PDB file of C-alpha atoms in Angstrom:
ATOM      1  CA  UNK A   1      61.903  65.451  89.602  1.00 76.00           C
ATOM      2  CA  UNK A   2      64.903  67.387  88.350  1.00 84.00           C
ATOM      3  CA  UNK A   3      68.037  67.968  89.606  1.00 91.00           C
ATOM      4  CA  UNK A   4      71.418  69.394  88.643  1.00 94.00           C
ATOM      5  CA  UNK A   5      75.591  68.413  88.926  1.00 96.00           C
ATOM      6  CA  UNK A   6      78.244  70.997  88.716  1.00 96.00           C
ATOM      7  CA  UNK A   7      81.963  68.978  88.175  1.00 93.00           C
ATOM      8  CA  UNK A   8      83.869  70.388  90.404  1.00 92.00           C
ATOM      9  CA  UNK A   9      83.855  72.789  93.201  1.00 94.00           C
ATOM     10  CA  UNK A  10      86.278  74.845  92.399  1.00 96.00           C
ATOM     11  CA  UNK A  11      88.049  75.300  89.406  1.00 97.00           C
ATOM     12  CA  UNK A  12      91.593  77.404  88.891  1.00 97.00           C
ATOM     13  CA  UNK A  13      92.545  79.245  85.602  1.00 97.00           C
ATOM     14  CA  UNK A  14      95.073  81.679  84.431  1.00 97.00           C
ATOM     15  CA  UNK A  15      94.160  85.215  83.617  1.00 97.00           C
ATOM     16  CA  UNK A  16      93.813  85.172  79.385  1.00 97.00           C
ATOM     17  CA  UNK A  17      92.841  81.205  79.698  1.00 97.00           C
ATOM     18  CA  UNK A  18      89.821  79.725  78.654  1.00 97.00           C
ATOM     19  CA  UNK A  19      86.735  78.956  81.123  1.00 98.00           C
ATOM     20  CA  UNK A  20      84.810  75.973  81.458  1.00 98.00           C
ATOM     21  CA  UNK A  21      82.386  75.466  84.283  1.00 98.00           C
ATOM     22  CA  UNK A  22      80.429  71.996  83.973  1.00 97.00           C
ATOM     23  CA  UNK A  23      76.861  71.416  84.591  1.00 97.00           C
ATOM     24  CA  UNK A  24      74.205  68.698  83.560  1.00 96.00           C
ATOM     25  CA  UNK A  25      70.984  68.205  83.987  1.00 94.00           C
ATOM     26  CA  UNK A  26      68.256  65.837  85.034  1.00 91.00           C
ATOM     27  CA  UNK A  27      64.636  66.521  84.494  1.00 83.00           C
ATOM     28  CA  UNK A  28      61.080  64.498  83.560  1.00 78.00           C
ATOM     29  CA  UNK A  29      60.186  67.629  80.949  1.00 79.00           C
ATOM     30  CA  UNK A  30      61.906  69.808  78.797  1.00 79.00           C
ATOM     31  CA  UNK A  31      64.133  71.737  81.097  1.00 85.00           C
ATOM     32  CA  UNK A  32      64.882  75.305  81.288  1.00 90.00           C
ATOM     33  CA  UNK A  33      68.598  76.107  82.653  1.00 92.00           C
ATOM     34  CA  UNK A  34      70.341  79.123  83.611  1.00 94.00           C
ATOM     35  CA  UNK A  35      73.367  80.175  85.159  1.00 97.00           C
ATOM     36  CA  UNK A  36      74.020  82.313  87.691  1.00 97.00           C
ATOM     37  CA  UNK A  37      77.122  84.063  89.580  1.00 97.00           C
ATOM     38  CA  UNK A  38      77.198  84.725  92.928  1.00 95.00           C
ATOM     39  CA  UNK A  39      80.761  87.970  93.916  1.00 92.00           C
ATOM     40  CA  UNK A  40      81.014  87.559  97.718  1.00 87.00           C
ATOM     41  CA  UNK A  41      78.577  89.197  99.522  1.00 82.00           C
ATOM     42  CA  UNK A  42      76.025  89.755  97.221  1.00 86.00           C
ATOM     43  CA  UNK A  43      72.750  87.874  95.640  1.00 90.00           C
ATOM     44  CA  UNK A  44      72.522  85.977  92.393  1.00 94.00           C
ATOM     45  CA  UNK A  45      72.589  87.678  89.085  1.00 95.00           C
ATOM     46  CA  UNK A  46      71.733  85.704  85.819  1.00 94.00           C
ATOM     47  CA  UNK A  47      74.648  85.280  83.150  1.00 96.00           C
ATOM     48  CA  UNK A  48      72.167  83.137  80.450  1.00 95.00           C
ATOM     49  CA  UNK A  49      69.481  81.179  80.298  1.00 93.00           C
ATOM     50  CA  UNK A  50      68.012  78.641  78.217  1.00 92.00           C
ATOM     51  CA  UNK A  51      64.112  78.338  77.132  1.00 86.00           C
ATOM     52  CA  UNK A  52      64.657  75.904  73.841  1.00 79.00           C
ATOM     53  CA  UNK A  53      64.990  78.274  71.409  1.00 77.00           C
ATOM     54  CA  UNK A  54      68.313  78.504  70.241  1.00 86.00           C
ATOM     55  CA  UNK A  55      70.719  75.729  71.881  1.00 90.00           C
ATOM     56  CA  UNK A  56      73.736  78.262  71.841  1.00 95.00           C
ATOM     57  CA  UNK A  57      73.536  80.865  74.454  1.00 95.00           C
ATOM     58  CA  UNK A  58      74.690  84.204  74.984  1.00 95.00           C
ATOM     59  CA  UNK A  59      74.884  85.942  78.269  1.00 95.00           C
ATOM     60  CA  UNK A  60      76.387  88.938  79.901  1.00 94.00           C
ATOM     61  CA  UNK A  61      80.385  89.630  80.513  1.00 93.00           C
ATOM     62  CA  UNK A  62      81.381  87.446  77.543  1.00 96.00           C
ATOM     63  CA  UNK A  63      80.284  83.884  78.770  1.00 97.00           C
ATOM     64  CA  UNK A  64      77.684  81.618  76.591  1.00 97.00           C
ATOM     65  CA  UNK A  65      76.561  77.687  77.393  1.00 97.00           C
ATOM     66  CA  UNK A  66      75.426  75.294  74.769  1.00 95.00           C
ATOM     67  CA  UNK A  67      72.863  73.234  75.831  1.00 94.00           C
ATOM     68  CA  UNK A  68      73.290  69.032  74.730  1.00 93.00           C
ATOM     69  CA  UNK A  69      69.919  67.480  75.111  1.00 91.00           C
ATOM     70  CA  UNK A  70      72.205  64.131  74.313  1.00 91.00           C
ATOM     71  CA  UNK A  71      74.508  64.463  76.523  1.00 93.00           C
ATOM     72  CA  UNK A  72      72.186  66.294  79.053  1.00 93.00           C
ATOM     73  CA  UNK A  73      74.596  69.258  79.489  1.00 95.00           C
ATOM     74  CA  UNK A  74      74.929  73.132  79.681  1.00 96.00           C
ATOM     75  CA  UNK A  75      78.545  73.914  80.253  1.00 97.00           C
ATOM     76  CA  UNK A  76      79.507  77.330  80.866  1.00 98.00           C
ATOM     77  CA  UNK A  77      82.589  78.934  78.769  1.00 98.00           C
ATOM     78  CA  UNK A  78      84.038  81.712  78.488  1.00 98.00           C
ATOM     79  CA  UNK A  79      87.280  82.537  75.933  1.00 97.00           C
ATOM     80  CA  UNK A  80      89.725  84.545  78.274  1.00 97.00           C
ATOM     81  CA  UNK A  81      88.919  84.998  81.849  1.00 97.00           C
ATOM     82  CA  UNK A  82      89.340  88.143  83.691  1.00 96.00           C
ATOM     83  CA  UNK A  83      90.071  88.677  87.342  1.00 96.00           C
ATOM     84  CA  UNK A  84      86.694  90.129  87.720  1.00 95.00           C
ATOM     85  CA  UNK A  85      84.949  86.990  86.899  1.00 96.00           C
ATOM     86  CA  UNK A  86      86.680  85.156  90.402  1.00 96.00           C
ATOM     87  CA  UNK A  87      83.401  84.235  91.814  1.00 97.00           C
ATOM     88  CA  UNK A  88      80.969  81.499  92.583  1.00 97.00           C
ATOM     89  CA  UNK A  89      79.300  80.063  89.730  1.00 98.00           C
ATOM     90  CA  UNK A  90      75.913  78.350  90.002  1.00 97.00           C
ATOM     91  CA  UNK A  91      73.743  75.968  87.413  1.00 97.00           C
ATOM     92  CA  UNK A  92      70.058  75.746  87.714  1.00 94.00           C
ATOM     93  CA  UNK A  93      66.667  74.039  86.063  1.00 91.00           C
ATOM     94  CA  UNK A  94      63.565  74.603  86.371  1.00 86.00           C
ATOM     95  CA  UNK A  95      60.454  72.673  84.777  1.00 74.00           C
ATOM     96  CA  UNK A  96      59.367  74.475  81.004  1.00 66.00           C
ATOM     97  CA  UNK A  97      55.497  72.832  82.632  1.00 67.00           C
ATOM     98  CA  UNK A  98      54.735  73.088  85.899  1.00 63.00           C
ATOM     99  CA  UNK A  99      56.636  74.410  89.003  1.00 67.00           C
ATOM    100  CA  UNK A 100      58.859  77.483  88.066  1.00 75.00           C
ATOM    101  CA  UNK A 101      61.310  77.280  91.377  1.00 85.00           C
ATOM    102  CA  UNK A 102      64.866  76.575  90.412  1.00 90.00           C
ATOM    103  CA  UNK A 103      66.785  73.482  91.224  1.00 91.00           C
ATOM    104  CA  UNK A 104      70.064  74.560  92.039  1.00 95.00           C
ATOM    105  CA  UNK A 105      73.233  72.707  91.657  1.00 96.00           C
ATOM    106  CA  UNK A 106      76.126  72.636  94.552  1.00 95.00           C
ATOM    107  CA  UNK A 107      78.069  75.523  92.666  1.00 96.00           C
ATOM    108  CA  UNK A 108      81.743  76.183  91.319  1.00 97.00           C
ATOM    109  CA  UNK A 109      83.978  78.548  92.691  1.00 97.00           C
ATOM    110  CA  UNK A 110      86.170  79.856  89.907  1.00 97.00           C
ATOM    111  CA  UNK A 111      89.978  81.461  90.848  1.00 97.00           C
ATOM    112  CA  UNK A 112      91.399  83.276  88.805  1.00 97.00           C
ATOM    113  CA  UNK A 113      95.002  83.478  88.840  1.00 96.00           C
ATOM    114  CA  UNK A 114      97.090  86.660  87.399  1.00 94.00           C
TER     115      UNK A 114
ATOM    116  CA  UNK B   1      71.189  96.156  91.769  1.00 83.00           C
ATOM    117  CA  UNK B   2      68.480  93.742  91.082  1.00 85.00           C
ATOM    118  CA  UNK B   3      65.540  95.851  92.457  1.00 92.00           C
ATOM    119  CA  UNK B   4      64.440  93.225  94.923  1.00 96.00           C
ATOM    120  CA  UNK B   5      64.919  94.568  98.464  1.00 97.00           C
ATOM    121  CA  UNK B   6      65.550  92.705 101.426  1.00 97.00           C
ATOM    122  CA  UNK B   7      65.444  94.087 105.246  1.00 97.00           C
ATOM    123  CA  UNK B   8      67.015  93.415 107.224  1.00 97.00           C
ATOM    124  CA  UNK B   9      70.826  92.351 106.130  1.00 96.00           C
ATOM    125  CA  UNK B  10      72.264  90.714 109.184  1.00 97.00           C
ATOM    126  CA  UNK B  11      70.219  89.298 111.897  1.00 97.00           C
ATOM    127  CA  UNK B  12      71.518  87.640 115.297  1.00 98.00           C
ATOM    128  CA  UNK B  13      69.211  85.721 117.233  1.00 97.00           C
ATOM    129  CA  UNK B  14      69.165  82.972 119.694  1.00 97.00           C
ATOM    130  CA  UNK B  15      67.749  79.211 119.532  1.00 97.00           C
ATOM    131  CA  UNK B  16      64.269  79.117 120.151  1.00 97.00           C
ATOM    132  CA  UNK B  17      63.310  82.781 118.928  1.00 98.00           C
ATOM    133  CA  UNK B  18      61.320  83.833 116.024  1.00 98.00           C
ATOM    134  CA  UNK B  19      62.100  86.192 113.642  1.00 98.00           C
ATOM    135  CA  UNK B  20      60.806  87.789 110.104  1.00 98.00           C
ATOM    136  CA  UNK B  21      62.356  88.478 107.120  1.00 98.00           C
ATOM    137  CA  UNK B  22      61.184  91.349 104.407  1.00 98.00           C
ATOM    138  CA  UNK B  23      61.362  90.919 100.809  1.00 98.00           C
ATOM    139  CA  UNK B  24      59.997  93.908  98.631  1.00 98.00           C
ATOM    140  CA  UNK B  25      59.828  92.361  94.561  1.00 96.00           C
ATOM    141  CA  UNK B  26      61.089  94.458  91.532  1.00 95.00           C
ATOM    142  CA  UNK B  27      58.415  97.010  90.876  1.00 94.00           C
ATOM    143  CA  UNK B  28      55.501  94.534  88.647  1.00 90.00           C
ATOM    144  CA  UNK B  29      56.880  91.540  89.383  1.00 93.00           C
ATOM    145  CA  UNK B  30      53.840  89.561  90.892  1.00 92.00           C
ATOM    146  CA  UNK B  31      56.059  86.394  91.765  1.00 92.00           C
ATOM    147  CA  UNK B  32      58.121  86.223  95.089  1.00 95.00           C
ATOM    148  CA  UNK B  33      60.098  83.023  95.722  1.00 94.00           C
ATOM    149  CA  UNK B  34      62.425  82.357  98.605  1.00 97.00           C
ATOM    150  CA  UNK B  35      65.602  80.021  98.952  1.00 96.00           C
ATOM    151  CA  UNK B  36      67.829  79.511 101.683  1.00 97.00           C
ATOM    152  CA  UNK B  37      71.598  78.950 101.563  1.00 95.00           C
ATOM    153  CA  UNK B  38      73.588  76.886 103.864  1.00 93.00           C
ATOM    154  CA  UNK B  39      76.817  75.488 103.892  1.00 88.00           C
ATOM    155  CA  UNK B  40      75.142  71.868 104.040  1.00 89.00           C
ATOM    156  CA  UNK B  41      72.510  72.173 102.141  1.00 90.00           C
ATOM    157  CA  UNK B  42      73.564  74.188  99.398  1.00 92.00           C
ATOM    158  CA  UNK B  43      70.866  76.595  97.856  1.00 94.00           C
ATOM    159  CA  UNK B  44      67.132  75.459  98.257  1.00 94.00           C
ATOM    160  CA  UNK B  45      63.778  76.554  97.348  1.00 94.00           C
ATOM    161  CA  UNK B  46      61.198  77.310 100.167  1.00 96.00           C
ATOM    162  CA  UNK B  47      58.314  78.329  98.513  1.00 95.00           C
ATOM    163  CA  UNK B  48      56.795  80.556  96.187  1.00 92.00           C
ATOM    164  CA  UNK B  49      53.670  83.011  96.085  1.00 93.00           C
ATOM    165  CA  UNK B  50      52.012  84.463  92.870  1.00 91.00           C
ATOM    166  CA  UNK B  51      49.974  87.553  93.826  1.00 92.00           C
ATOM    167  CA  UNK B  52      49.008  87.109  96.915  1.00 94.00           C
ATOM    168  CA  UNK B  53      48.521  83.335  96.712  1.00 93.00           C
ATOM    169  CA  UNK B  54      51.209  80.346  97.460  1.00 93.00           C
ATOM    170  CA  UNK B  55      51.837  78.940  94.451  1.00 90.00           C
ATOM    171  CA  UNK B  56      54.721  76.292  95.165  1.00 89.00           C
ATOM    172  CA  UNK B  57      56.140  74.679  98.211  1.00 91.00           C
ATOM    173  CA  UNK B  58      59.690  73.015  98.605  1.00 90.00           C
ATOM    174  CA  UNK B  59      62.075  72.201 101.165  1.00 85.00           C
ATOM    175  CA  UNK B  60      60.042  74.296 103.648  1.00 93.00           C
ATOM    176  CA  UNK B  61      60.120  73.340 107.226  1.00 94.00           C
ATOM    177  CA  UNK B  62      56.630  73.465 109.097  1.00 96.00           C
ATOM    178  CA  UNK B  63      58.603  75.855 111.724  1.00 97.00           C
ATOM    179  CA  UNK B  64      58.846  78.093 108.990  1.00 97.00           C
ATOM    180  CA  UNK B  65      55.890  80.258 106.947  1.00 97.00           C
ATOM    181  CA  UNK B  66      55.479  82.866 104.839  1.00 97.00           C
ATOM    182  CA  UNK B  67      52.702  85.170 103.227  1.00 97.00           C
ATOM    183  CA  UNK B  68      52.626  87.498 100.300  1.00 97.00           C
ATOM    184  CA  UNK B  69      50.662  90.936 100.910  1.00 97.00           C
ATOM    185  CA  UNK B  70      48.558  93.176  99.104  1.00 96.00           C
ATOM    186  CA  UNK B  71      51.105  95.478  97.616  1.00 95.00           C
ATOM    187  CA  UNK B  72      53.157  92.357  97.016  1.00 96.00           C
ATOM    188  CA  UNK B  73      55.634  92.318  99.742  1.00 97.00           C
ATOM    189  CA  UNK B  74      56.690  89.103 101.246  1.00 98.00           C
ATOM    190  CA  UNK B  75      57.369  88.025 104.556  1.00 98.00           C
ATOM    191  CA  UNK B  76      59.095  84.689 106.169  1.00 98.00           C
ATOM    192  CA  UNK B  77      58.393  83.825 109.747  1.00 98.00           C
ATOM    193  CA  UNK B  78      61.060  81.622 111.422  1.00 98.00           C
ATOM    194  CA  UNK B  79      60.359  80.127 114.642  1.00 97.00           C
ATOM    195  CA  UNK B  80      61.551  77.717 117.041  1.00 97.00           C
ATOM    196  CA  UNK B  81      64.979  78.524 115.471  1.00 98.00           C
ATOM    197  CA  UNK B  82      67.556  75.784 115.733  1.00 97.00           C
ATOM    198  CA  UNK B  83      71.782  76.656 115.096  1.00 96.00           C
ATOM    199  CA  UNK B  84      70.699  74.950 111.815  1.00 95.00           C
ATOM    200  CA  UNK B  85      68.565  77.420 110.745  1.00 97.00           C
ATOM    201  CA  UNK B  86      71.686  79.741 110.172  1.00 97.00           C
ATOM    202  CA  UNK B  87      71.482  80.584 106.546  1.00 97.00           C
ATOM    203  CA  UNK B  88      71.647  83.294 104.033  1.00 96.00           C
ATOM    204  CA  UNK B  89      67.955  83.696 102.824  1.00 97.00           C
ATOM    205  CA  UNK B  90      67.518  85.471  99.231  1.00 97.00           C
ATOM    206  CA  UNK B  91      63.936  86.213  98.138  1.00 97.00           C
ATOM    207  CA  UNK B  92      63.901  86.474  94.208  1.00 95.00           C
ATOM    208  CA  UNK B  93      60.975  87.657  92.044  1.00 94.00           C
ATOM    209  CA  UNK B  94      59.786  87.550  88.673  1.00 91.00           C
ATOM    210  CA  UNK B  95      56.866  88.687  86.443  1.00 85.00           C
ATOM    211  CA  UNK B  96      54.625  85.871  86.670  1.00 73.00           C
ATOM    212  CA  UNK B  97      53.823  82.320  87.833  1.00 62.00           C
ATOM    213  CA  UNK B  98      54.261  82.213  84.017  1.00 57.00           C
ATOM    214  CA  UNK B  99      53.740  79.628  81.206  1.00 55.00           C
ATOM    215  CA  UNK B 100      57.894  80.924  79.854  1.00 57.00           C
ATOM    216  CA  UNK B 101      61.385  80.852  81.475  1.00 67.00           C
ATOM    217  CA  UNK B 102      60.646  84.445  83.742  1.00 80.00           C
ATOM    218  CA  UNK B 103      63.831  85.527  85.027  1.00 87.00           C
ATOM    219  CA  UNK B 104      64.217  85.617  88.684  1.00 91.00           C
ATOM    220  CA  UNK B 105      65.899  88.386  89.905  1.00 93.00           C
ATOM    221  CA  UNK B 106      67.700  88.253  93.404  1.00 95.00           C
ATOM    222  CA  UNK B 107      67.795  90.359  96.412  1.00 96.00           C
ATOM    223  CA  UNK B 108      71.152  90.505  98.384  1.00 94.00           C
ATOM    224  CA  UNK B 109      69.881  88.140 100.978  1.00 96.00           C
ATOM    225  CA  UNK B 110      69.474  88.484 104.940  1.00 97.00           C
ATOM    226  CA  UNK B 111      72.319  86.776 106.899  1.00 96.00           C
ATOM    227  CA  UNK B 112      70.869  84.939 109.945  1.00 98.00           C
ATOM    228  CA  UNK B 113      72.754  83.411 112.317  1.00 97.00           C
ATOM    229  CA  UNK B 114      71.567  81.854 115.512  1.00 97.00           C
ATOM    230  CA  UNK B 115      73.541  81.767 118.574  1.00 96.00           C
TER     231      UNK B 115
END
């Protein structure tokens, strides 16, 4: 079984600040995680993703996770948020053997404030 | 735009109907999964069919099926439809059932809401 725990629900940053969306991780095999945002309205779109090869990730608009097997995490970051990236923010795992589905966490919506 | 389609965007139905959603995958994509998001329940996975065949089953009520056709177009049947069935429902698809970490790419969902 795997599942997945995003601290906090929303989170609140200034424009310029840095960005740090939580997530870890519970699963019986090596995990594969990803992140995904979610603008209003519209369907998920992949930021990163993480298939054990190297534990730093890079992803699109300037936001990269490090995955901690010891500490069973893969926070999001991001240096200096932009008003574009107000949105909701979701973690996910799904099984490197076995079933490919994702195991979604409860998301984080992210305000930006100018 | 992802390339997954979904038909239609918004549907308004009453308790006790049935209805079906479309999903068309990203052109070679054999994969189709679909999830349903709800306030409650958060996003969950239904099930998933690999060319033609389920593959994977999840949270899926037995109200609810689906299929996967021969040009690789999914459908979801809802019946008996309860006020709790009001969800968005994304389809996603990727390449394969796969042995790596295939990205799944989203559709824009179909809004239902039962009245």
């Amino acid at each position: 079984a795997q599942s997945v725990t995003q601290l906090g629900s929303h989170v609140s940053v200034s424009e310029g600040a840095l960005v740090l969306l939580r997530c870890n991780y519970s699963s019986s095999v090596p995990p594969y995680l990803f992140w995904y945002v979610q603008y209003p309205n519209q369907g998920l779109q992949l930021l990163l993703k993480y298939t054990s090869a190297a534990t730093l990730v890079k992803g699109i608009n300037g936001f990269e996770a490090e995955f901690k097997k010891s500490e069973t995490s893969f926070h999001l970051t991001k240096p200096s948020a932009h008003m574009s990236d107000a949105a909701e923010y979701f973690c996910a795992v799904s099984e490197s053997t076995g079933r490919r589905a994702l195991t979604f966490g409860s998301g984080t919506r992210l305000q930006v404030q100018p | 735009d992802s390339g997954v389609t979904q038909t239609p965007k918004h549907l308004i139905t009453a308790t006790g109907q049935r209805v079906t959603l479309r999903c068309s995958p990203r052109s070679g994509d054999l994969s189709v999964y679909w999830y349903q998001q709800s306030l409650d329940q958060g996003l969950q996975f239904l099930i998933q069919y690999y060319n033609g065949e389920e593959r994977a089953k999840g949270n899926i009520l037995e109200r609810f099926s689906a299929q996967q056709f021969p040009d690789l177009h999914s459908e979801l049947n809802l019946s008996s439809l309860e006020l709790g069935d009001s969800a968005l429902y994304f389809c996603a698809s990727s390449v394969a059932a796969g042995q790596s970490a295939d990205t799944q790419y989203f559709g824009p969902g179909t809004r239902l809401t039962v009245l």
